[in-house]
GROMACS .gro file of C-alpha atoms in nm:
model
  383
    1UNK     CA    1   5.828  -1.669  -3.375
    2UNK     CA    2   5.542  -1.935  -3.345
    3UNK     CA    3   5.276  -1.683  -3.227
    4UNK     CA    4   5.022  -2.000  -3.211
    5UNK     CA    5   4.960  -1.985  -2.818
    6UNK     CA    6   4.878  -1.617  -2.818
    7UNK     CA    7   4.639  -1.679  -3.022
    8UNK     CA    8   4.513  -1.991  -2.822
    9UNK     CA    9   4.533  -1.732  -2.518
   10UNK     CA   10   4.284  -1.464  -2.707
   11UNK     CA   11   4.094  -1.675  -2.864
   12UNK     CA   12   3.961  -1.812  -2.555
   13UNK     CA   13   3.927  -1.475  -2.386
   14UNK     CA   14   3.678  -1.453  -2.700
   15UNK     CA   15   3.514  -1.771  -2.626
   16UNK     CA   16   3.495  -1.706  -2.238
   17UNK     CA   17   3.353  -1.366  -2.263
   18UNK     CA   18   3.645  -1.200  -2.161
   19UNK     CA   19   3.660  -0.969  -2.535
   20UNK     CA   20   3.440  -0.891  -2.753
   21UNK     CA   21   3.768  -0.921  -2.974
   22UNK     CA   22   4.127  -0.810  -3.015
   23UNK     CA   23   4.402  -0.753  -3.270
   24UNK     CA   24   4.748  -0.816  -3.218
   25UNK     CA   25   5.048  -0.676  -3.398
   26UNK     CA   26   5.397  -0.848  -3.377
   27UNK     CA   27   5.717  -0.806  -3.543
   28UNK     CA   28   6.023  -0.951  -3.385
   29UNK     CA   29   6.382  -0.976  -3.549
   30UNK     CA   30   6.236  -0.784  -3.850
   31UNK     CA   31   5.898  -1.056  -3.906
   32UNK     CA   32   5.562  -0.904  -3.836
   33UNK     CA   33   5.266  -1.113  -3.777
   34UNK     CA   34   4.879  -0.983  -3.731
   35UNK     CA   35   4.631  -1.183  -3.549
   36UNK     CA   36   4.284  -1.118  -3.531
   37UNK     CA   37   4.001  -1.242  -3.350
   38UNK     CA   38   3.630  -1.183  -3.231
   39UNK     CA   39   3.386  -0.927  -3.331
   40UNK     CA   40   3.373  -0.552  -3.301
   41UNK     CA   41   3.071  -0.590  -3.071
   42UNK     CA   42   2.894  -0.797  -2.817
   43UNK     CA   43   2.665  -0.994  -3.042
   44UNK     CA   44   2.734  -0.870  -3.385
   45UNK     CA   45   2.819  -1.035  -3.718
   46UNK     CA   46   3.142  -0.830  -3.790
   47UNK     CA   47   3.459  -0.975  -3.726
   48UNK     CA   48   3.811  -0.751  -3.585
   49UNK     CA   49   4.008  -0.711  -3.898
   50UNK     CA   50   4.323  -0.521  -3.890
   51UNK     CA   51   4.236  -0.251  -4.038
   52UNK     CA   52   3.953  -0.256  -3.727
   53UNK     CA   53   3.970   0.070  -3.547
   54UNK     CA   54   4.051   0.139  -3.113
   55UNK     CA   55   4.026   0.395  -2.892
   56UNK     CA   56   4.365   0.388  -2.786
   57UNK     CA   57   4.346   0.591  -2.484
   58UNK     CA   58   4.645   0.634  -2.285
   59UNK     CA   59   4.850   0.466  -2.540
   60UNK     CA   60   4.829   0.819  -2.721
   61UNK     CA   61   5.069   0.925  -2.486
   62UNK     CA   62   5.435   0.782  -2.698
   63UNK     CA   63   5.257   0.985  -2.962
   64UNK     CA   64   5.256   1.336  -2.722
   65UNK     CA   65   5.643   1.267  -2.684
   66UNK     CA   66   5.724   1.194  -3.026
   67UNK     CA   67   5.556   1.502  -3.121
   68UNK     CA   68   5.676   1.687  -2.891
   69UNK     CA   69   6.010   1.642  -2.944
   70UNK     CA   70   6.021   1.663  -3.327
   71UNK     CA   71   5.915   2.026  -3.252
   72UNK     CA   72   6.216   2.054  -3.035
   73UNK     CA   73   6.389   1.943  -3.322
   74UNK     CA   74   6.276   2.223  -3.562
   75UNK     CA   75   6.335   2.445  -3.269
   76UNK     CA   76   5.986   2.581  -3.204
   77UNK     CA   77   6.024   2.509  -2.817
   78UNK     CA   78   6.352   2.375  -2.575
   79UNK     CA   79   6.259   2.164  -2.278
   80UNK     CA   80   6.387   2.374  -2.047
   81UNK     CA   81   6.153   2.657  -2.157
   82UNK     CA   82   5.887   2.808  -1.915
   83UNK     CA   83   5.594   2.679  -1.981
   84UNK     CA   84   5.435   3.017  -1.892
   85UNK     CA   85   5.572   3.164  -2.253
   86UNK     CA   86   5.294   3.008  -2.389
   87UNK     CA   87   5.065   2.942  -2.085
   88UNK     CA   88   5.049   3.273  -1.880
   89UNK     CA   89   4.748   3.113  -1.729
   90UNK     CA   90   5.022   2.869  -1.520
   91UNK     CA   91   5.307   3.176  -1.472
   92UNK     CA   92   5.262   3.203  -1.116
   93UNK     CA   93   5.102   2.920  -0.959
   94UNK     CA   94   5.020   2.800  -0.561
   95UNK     CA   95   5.122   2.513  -0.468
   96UNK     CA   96   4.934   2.355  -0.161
   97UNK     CA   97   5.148   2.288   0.177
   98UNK     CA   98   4.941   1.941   0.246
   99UNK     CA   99   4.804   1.766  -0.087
  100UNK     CA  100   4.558   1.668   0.131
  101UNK     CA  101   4.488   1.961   0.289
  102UNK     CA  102   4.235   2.224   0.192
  103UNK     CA  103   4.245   2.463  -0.121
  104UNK     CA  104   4.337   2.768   0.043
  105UNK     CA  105   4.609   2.649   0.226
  106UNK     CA  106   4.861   2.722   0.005
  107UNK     CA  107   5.233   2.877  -0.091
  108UNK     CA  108   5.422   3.034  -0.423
  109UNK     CA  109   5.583   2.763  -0.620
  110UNK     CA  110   5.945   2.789  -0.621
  111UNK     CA  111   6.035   2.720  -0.956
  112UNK     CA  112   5.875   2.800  -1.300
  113UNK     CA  113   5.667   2.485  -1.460
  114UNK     CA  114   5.904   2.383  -1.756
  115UNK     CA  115   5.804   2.200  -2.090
  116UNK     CA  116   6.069   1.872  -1.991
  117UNK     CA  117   5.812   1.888  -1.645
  118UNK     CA  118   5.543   1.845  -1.887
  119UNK     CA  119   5.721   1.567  -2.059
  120UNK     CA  120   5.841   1.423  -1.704
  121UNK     CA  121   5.482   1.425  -1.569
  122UNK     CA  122   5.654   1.620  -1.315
  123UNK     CA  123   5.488   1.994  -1.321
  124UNK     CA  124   5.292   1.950  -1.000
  125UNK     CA  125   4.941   1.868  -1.147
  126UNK     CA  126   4.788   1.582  -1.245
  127UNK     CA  127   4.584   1.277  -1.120
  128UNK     CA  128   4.605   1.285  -0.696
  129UNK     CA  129   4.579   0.955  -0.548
  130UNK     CA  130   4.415   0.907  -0.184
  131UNK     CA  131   4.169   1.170  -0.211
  132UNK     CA  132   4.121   1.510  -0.029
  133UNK     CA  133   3.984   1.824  -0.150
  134UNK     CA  134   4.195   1.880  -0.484
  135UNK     CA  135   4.138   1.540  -0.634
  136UNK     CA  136   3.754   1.618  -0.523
  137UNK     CA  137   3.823   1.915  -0.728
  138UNK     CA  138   3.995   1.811  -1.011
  139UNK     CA  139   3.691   1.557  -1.093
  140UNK     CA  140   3.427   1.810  -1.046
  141UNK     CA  141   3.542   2.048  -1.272
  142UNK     CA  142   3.572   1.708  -1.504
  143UNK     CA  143   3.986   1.810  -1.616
  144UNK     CA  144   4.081   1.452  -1.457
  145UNK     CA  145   4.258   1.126  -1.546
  146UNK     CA  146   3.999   0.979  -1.780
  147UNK     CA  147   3.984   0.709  -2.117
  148UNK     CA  148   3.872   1.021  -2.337
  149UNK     CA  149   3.999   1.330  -2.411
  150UNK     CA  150   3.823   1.604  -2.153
  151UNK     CA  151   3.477   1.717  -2.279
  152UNK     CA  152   3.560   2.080  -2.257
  153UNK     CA  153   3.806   2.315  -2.492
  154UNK     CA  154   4.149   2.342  -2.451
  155UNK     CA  155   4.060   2.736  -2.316
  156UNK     CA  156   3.806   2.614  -2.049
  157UNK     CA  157   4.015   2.324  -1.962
  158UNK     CA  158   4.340   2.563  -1.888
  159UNK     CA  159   4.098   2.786  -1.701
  160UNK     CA  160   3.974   2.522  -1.482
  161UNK     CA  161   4.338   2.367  -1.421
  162UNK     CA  162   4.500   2.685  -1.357
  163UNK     CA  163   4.205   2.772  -1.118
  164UNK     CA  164   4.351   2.530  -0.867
  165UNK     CA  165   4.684   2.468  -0.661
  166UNK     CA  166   4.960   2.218  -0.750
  167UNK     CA  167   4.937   1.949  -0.534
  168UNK     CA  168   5.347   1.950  -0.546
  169UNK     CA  169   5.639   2.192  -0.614
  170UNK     CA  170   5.698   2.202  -1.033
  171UNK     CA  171   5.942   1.853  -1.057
  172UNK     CA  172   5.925   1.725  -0.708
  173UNK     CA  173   5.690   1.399  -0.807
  174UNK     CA  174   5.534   1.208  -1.110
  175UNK     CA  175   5.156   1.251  -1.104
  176UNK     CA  176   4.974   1.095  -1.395
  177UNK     CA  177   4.777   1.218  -1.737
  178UNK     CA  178   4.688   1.590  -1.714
  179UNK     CA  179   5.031   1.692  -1.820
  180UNK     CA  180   5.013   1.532  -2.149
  181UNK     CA  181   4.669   1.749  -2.230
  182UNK     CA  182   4.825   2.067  -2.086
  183UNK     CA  183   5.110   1.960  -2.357
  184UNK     CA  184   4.881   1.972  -2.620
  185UNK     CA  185   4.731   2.330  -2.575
  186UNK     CA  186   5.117   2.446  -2.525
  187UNK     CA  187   5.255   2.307  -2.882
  188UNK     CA  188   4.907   2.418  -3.044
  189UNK     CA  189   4.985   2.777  -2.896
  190UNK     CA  190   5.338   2.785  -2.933
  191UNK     CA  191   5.301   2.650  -3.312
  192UNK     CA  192   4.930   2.824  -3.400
  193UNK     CA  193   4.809   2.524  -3.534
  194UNK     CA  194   4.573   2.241  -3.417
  195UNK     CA  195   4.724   1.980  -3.238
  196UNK     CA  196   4.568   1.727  -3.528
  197UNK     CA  197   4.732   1.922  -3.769
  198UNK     CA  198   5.072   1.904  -3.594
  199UNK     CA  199   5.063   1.529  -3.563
  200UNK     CA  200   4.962   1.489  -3.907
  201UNK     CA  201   5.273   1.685  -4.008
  202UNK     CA  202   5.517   1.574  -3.793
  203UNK     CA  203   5.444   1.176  -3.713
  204UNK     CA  204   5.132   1.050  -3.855
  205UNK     CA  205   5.226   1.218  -4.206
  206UNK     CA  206   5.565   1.070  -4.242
  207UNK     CA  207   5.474   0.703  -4.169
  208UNK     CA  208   5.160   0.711  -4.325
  209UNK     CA  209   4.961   0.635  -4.085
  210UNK     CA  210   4.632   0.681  -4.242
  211UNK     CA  211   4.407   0.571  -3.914
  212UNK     CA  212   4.527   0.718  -3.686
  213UNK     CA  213   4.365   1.063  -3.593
  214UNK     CA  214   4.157   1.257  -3.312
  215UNK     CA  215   3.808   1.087  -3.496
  216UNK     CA  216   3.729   0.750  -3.660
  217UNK     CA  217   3.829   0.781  -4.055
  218UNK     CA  218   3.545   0.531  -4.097
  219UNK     CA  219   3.271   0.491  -3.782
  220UNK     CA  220   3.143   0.147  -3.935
  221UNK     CA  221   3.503   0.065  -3.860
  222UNK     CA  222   3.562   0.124  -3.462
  223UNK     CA  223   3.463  -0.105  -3.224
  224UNK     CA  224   3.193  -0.094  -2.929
  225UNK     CA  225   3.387  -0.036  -2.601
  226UNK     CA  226   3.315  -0.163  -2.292
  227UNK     CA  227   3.323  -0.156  -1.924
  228UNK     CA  228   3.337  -0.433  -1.716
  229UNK     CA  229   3.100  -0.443  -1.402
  230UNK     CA  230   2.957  -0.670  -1.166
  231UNK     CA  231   2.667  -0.737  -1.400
  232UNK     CA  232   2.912  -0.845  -1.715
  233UNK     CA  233   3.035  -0.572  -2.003
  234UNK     CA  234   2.819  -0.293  -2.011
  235UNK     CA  235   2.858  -0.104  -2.352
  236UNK     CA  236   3.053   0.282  -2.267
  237UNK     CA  237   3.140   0.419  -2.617
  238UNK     CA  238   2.921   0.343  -2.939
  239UNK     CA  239   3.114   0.345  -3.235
  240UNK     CA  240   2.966   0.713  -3.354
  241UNK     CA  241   3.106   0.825  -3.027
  242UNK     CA  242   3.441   0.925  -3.239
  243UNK     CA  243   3.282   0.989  -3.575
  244UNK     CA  244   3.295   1.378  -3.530
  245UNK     CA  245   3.598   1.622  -3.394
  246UNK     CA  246   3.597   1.620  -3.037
  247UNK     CA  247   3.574   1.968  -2.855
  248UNK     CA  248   4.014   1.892  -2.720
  249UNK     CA  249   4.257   1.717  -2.915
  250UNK     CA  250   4.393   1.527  -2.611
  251UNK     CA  251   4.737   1.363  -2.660
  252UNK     CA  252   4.660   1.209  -2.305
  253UNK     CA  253   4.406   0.970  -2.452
  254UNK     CA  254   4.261   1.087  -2.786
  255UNK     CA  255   4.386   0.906  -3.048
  256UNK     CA  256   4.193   0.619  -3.254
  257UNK     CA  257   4.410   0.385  -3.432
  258UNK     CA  258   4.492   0.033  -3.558
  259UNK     CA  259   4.733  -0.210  -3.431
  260UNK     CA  260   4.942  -0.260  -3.741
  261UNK     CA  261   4.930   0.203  -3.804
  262UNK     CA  262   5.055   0.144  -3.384
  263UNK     CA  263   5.331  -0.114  -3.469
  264UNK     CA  264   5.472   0.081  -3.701
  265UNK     CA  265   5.532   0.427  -3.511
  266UNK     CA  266   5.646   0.239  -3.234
  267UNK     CA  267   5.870   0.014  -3.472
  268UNK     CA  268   5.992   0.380  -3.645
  269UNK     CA  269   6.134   0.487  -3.329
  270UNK     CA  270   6.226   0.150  -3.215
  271UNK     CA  271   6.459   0.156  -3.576
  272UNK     CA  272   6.577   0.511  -3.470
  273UNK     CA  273   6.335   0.744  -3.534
  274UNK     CA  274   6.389   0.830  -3.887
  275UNK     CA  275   6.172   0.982  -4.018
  276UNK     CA  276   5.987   1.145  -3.692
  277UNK     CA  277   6.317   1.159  -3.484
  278UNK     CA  278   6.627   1.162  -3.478
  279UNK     CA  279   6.790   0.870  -3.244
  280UNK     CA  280   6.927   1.062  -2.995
  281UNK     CA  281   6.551   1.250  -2.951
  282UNK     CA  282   6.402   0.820  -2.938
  283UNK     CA  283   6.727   0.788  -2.641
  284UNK     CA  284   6.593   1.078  -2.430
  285UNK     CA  285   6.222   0.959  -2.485
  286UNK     CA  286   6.287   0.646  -2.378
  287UNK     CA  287   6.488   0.676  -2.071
  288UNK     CA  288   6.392   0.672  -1.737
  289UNK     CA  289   6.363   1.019  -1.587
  290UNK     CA  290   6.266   0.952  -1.233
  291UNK     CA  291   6.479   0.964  -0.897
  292UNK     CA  292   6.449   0.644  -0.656
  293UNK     CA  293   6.187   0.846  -0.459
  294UNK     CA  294   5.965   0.949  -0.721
  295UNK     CA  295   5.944   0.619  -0.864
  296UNK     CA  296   5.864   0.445  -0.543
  297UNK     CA  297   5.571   0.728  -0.486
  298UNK     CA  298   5.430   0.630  -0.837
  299UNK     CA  299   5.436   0.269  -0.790
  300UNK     CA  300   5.071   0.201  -0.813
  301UNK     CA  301   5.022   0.395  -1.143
  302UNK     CA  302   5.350   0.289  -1.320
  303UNK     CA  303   5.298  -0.051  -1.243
  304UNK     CA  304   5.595  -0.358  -1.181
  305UNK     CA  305   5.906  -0.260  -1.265
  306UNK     CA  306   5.833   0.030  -1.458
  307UNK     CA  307   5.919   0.405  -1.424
  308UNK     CA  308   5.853   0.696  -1.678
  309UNK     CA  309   6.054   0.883  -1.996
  310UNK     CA  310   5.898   1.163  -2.161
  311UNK     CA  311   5.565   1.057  -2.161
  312UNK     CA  312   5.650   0.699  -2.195
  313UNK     CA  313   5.677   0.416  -1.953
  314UNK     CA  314   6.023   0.260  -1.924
  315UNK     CA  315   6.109  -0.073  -1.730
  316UNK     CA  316   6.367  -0.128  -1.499
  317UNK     CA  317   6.353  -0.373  -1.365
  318UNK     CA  318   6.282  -0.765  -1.459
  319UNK     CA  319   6.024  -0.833  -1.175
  320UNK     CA  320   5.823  -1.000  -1.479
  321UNK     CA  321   5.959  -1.191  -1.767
  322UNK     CA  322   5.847  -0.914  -1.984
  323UNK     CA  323   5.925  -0.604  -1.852
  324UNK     CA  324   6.289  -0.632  -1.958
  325UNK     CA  325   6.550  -0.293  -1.882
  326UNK     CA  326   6.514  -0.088  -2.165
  327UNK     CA  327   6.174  -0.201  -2.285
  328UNK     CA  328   5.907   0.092  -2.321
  329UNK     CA  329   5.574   0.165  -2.414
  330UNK     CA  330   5.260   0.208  -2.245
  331UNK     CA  331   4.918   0.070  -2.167
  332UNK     CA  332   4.562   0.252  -2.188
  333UNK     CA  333   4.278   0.182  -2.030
  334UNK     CA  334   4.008   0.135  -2.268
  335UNK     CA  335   4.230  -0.239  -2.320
  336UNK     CA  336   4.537  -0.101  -2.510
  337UNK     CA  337   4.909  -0.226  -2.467
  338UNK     CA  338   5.202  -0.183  -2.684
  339UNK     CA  339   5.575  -0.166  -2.625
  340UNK     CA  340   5.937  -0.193  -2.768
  341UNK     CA  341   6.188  -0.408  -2.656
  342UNK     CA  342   6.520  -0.321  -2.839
  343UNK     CA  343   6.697  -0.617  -2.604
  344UNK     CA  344   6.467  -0.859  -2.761
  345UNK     CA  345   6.447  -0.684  -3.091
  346UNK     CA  346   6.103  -0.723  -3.029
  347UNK     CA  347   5.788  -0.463  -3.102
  348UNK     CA  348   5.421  -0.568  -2.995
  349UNK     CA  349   5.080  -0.408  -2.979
  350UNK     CA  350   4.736  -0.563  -2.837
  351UNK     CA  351   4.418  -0.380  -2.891
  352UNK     CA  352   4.109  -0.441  -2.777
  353UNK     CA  353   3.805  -0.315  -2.646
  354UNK     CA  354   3.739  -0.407  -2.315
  355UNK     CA  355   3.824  -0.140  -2.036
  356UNK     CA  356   4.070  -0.196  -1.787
  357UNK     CA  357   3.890  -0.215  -1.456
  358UNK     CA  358   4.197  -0.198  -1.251
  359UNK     CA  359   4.559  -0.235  -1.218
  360UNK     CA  360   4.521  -0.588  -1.164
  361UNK     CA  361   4.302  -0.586  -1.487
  362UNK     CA  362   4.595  -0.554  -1.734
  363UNK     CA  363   4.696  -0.780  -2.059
  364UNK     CA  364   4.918  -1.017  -1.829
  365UNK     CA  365   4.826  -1.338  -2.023
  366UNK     CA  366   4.885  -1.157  -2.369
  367UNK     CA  367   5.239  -1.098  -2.257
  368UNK     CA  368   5.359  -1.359  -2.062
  369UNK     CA  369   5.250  -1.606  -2.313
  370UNK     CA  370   5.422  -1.380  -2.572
  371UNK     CA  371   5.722  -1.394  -2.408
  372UNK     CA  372   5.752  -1.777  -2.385
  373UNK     CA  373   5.730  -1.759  -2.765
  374UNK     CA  374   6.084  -1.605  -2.829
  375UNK     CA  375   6.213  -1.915  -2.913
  376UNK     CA  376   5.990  -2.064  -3.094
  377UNK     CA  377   6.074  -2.064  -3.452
  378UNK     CA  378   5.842  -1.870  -3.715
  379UNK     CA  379   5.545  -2.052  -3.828
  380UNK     CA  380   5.454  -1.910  -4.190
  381UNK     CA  381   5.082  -1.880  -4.276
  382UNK     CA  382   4.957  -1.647  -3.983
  383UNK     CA  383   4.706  -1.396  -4.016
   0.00000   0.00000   0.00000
């Protein structure tokens, strides 16, 4: 694949201001090219490299399923589990009668929360669209959707979930994020061991993944991220923002990484699994999970075409060139993308570090322009 006009696309994001910089990872029908581009800040001398290190954000999320499930596999957990086994704090929650409505106004969920809910995104809690006193909630007591992991322990952070209603019965809708942090304290409990440790053993281990962790192996090599505003890209995140252990291991939107350490657990399971999963564990993952209704009520998180797997997105429909049935992956908002498209025998990963202000704020260009390279034979003698 000639990847010469995604590069042309980035490079003049670069030139226009749009990024600071960006990597890109590609390997379709079993090549793999790395581009590179910029500098890891606004102004300074160093340029990306691909070893350079990202906040990935919400593209941690594949990683919470993968791990999830390979301790499925070794049978420390079953999805259908209660989650309150290892969670008492969530054994009897209150669900409220209008998520809109006040706190108080509430009734007994009718079902226990399960651990394929907290895979689903279905267990009744997470991010709450249009306002109203729980999503007021939810941000003051700072447990919400954000691009880091929460600044509070995993203890204080169940506390402060479990302190408030459900804004829906346990597997009624898809609400985003907090499920995938509430994941993390349950295999931590259920396993006794840090949730570092646990990926370390069970995904980042195996592939060798050697930057990928909950803190920057080397600070001097993450990037500046920033935010854009009305006033241009205002710096958020300093690179010694992930030099030391943060206070929750959030498999919601902890992880720092590399694109080509990204490509290649997404290319592991895209090959099978082997050695993280077995392929039937990568099937489940990576099929969609959501009813008609449940997907038409998440439309403005998921995005085009795109519903959910355990904690993965999966499209389903071809409303854009590139969101292909069967393709999955995610997107996180600090300017991360990467997805697998078996169909296309095609794996992909974009990094950068320039927040995504919006839904409409996404890496469009990056892959439509990718796309309209799968014809195009290989050029040799890419980065």
């Amino acid at each position: 694949m000639d990847l010469d006009p995604v590069r042309h696309v980035l490079d003049a994001q670069v030139a226009g201001g749009r990024l600071p910089g960006y990597v890109a990872a590609v390997r379709h029908r079993g090549d793999t090219q790395v581009l590179t581009g910029g500098t890891t800040a606004f102004g300074g001398s160093a340029p990306v490299r691909p070893d350079t290190l990202f906040r990935l954000a919400s593209l941690t999320k594949p990683f919470a399923g993968a791990l999830a499930l390979a301790l499925v596999e070794d049978g420390v957990l079953a999805l259908d589990d209660p989650v309150a086994r290892w969670l008492p704090e969530l054994a009897a929650p209150r669900v409220l009668r209008d998520r809109a409505g006040p706190l108080e106004d509430t009734v007994a969920a009718e079902r226990p929360i399960t651990v394929r809910h907290l895979l689903c995104g279905t267990p009744g809690f997470g991010g709450v669209p249009g306002g109203g006193p729980l999503a007021r909630a939810i941000d003051e007591s700072q447990i919400g959707p954000s691009a880091w992991g929460p600044p509070v322990a995993p203890e204080e952070y169940l506390r402060r979930l479990a302190a408030l209603p459900l804004a829906a019965q346990p597997g009624e809708v898809w609400l985003y994020h907090l499920a995938s942090d509430v994941l993390g304290i349950l295999l931590s409990r259920a396993t006794g061991r840090p949730v570092s440790q646990l990926l370390a053993e069970r995904v980042t281990g195996p592939l060798g993944l050697r930057d990928t962790g909950f803190r920057a192996p080397d600070a001097a090599r993450l990037v500046t991220c920033y935010l854009p505003t009305e006033a241009g890209l205002e710096v958020v995140d300093a690179p010694g923002g992930f030099a030391a252990a943060p206070p929750f291991e959030s498999l919601a939107a902890g992880l720092v990484s590399t694109a080509p350490d990204v490509l290649a657990f997404l290319a592991a399971l895209a090959d099978g699994g082997a050695p993280v999963l077995p392929a039937r564990a990568v099937a489940a993952m990576t099929t969609d999970v959501l009813t008609d209704a449940q997907r038409a009520a998440a439309a403005d998180s998921l995005g085009p075409g795109i519903s959910w797997g355990l904690q993965t997105g999966v499209c389903v429909s071809p409303v854009r060139p590139w969101t292909t049935p069967g393709r999955w992956g995610w997107d996180g908002g600090t300017g991360t993308s990467g997805w697998a498209d078996p169909a296309e025998d095609l794996v992909a990963v974009l990094l950068t570090q320039r927040m995504m202000a919006g839904p409409d704020d996404e890496p469009t260009e990056f892959w439509r322009t990718l796309y309209a390279c799968r014809g195009a034979p290989l050029r040799r003698g890419a980065d």
